[in-house]
Amino acid sequence: MCLFRPTANPTSQPPTLPFSSIIKLGVSNSAIDSPQLSPFNDKGPLCLSPSFQMSTLSLPGQAPSPLQSPSLNDVGTARLEEDEEGRRKRFPTDKAYFIAKEILTTERTYLKDLEVITVWFRSAVIKENAMPEALMTLLFSNIDPIYEFHRGFLKEIDQRLTLWEGRSNAHMRGEYQRIGDVMLRNMCALKASFFGNKTIICCFVLLRPQEFTGYLQKHDEVLTELEKATKRVKKLETVYKEFELQKVCYLPLNTFLLKPIQRLMHYKLILERLCKHYAPQHKDYDDCNEALKEVAEIATQLQSSLIRLENFQKLTELQRDLIGIENLTAPGREFIREGCLYKLTKKGLQQRMFFLFSDMLLYTSKGVTATNQFKVHGQLSLPGMILIVLDAPVEESENEWSVPHCFTIYSAQRTIVVAASSKVEMNKWIEDLNMAIDMSKKFQEKSDLLVNPNLCDRSNRSSDEVSLEQESEDDMSSSRCSLDRQSHHRANTTMHVCWHRNTSVSMSDHSLAVELPPRYLLGQGQRPNTITHVCWYRNQNLSLRDYLRMNQNQLSGYLLRKFKNSNGWQKLWVVFTNFCLFFYKTHQDDFPLASLPLLGYTVSTPGEADGIHKEYVFKLQFKSHVYFFRAESEYTFERWMEVIKSAASSTGRLSLLVPKGLAEVHSEN
């Protein structure tokens, strides 16, 4: 049962909520009683429930795939396709228009993300009187002005695109077929708020420098104080956990707190595309170029902060996902990689979820737990660790199979043999482990203090002994199946997707899809599914670099999705973030109807056998699960292909490198 569900009655809204006259908090009773998300059937790919997170893996007897369910199929198909064709003929075809439109569509999503904190979470904590007054002031006094600013900015962008699209006679003169002046005015306002000393009036909003600057510079304090308070105040901890189960909170809650800094990076990337598209003599080039300079200066100042905050956010998320490790957010600790490896035990090779940090390596199992968490079975300190790549450790015979991609990890605590799903995955683990071992030499004393002596003692046995985990392969299979019967679950994180799709961010042929309840069916004390859960179920791996790349490749907009058993297409608002696609009926909806984790998927154009002869169509496939989506232009088609490739397979992730400056900052920290 959830502690908080916003009401449709405006009189019942907390009086201290900002912007209550213009933001619709309420949802109908039918929306509450009849959740829109329909999980995948038992043959469908894993999908997350809100907090990443909406699990689209069904429980027995539940509805079919959310991409085929009635909740997403109640729009007429033939008329919809005709309308879309007509619209495509009426609207501009210039690439600059579609780049500008990306600013609009992603700004809409960004504003909705801010509302998760400024409206929905605020209402939850006020209703239960759960948050200390000082923390309330720290959090909301900093983020409210940012929300107000971007609300005005969105209005201005929307008005400009309306004129550009030709819904008035203004477009005939070409006066409004540009976006640089709007971007320059607003980027100057952001820069002034970050560096300046005077009040800027922009976007119909009064923006004071200290307000935007305060939030950006107090990110660390906001995140750490919120984390401390949830541990100290039981009521706040309960509200926090219950709020993460709400459909509106489709990502981990603290992820939304990083959105303002991430958004500045998005502006920079979009303006770079505009400047690259325009010729220097184009009327919009000078304004776009000046706007790019303004936001680039801010982004440079914030790069190191963003990396630090992404690391802290990931550590706090893992702290909730793992059982058997305390103080994971210890000062100086950096997250490096998470994902699946097969650990050799006397029972054979068994799947384990590994977590590499700057001072230690953890390995865990996804057994039967009441909270859908991962249990830590071993903790190895990095100083003195040695890696040796092996030939197959299991001799091939009629009853045994050779094991490629193996390597041995020698540590002070014990020696273990592990196998990766591919050579690419093995090389990435070895590269990151060697890097972490070198880093740990500089902080050996600190690392020794951080390692849990109880786990070290428990792990300090010969490699010939039975492994720490006493479960057999049958036990592991049983524990996975038991997830279907559990009444309490921690929602799927990236970790869970990596586990089930077997990757470090690569695809695996022996990926696994299991059934997990959607988030809104979870009860009190259960942890929503996050990307870590997806890693588990699809046997994948992810590094901090992958997270940083993902956050630079967020995208949203309307796509047409082909119905499975007909030639019809359905229009959906689609948001790409956190290695996942989230599906809405319209951009005005407060929560997604369904989601599709992309780890392990391939993206391509349809083949001849697919029988699809439309422009700008891309194909998503994971084993036997196939989806077709259609974009509105060549530019949007290329952008969707780009961002999905960046998330779906290891090939895509390797091809989209972190910008050199960002990588250098990361290496210095």
XYZ file of C-alpha atoms in Angstrom, residues 2 13 31 72 105 284 458 669:
8
model
C 1.306 3.434 -0.878
C -3.306 20.117 -2.013
C -6.356 5.932 -12.696
C -1.568 1.312 -25.234
C 10.546 17.655 -26.507
C 20.864 31.796 -36.916
C 34.596 -15.335 6.166
C 39.344 12.300 -9.343
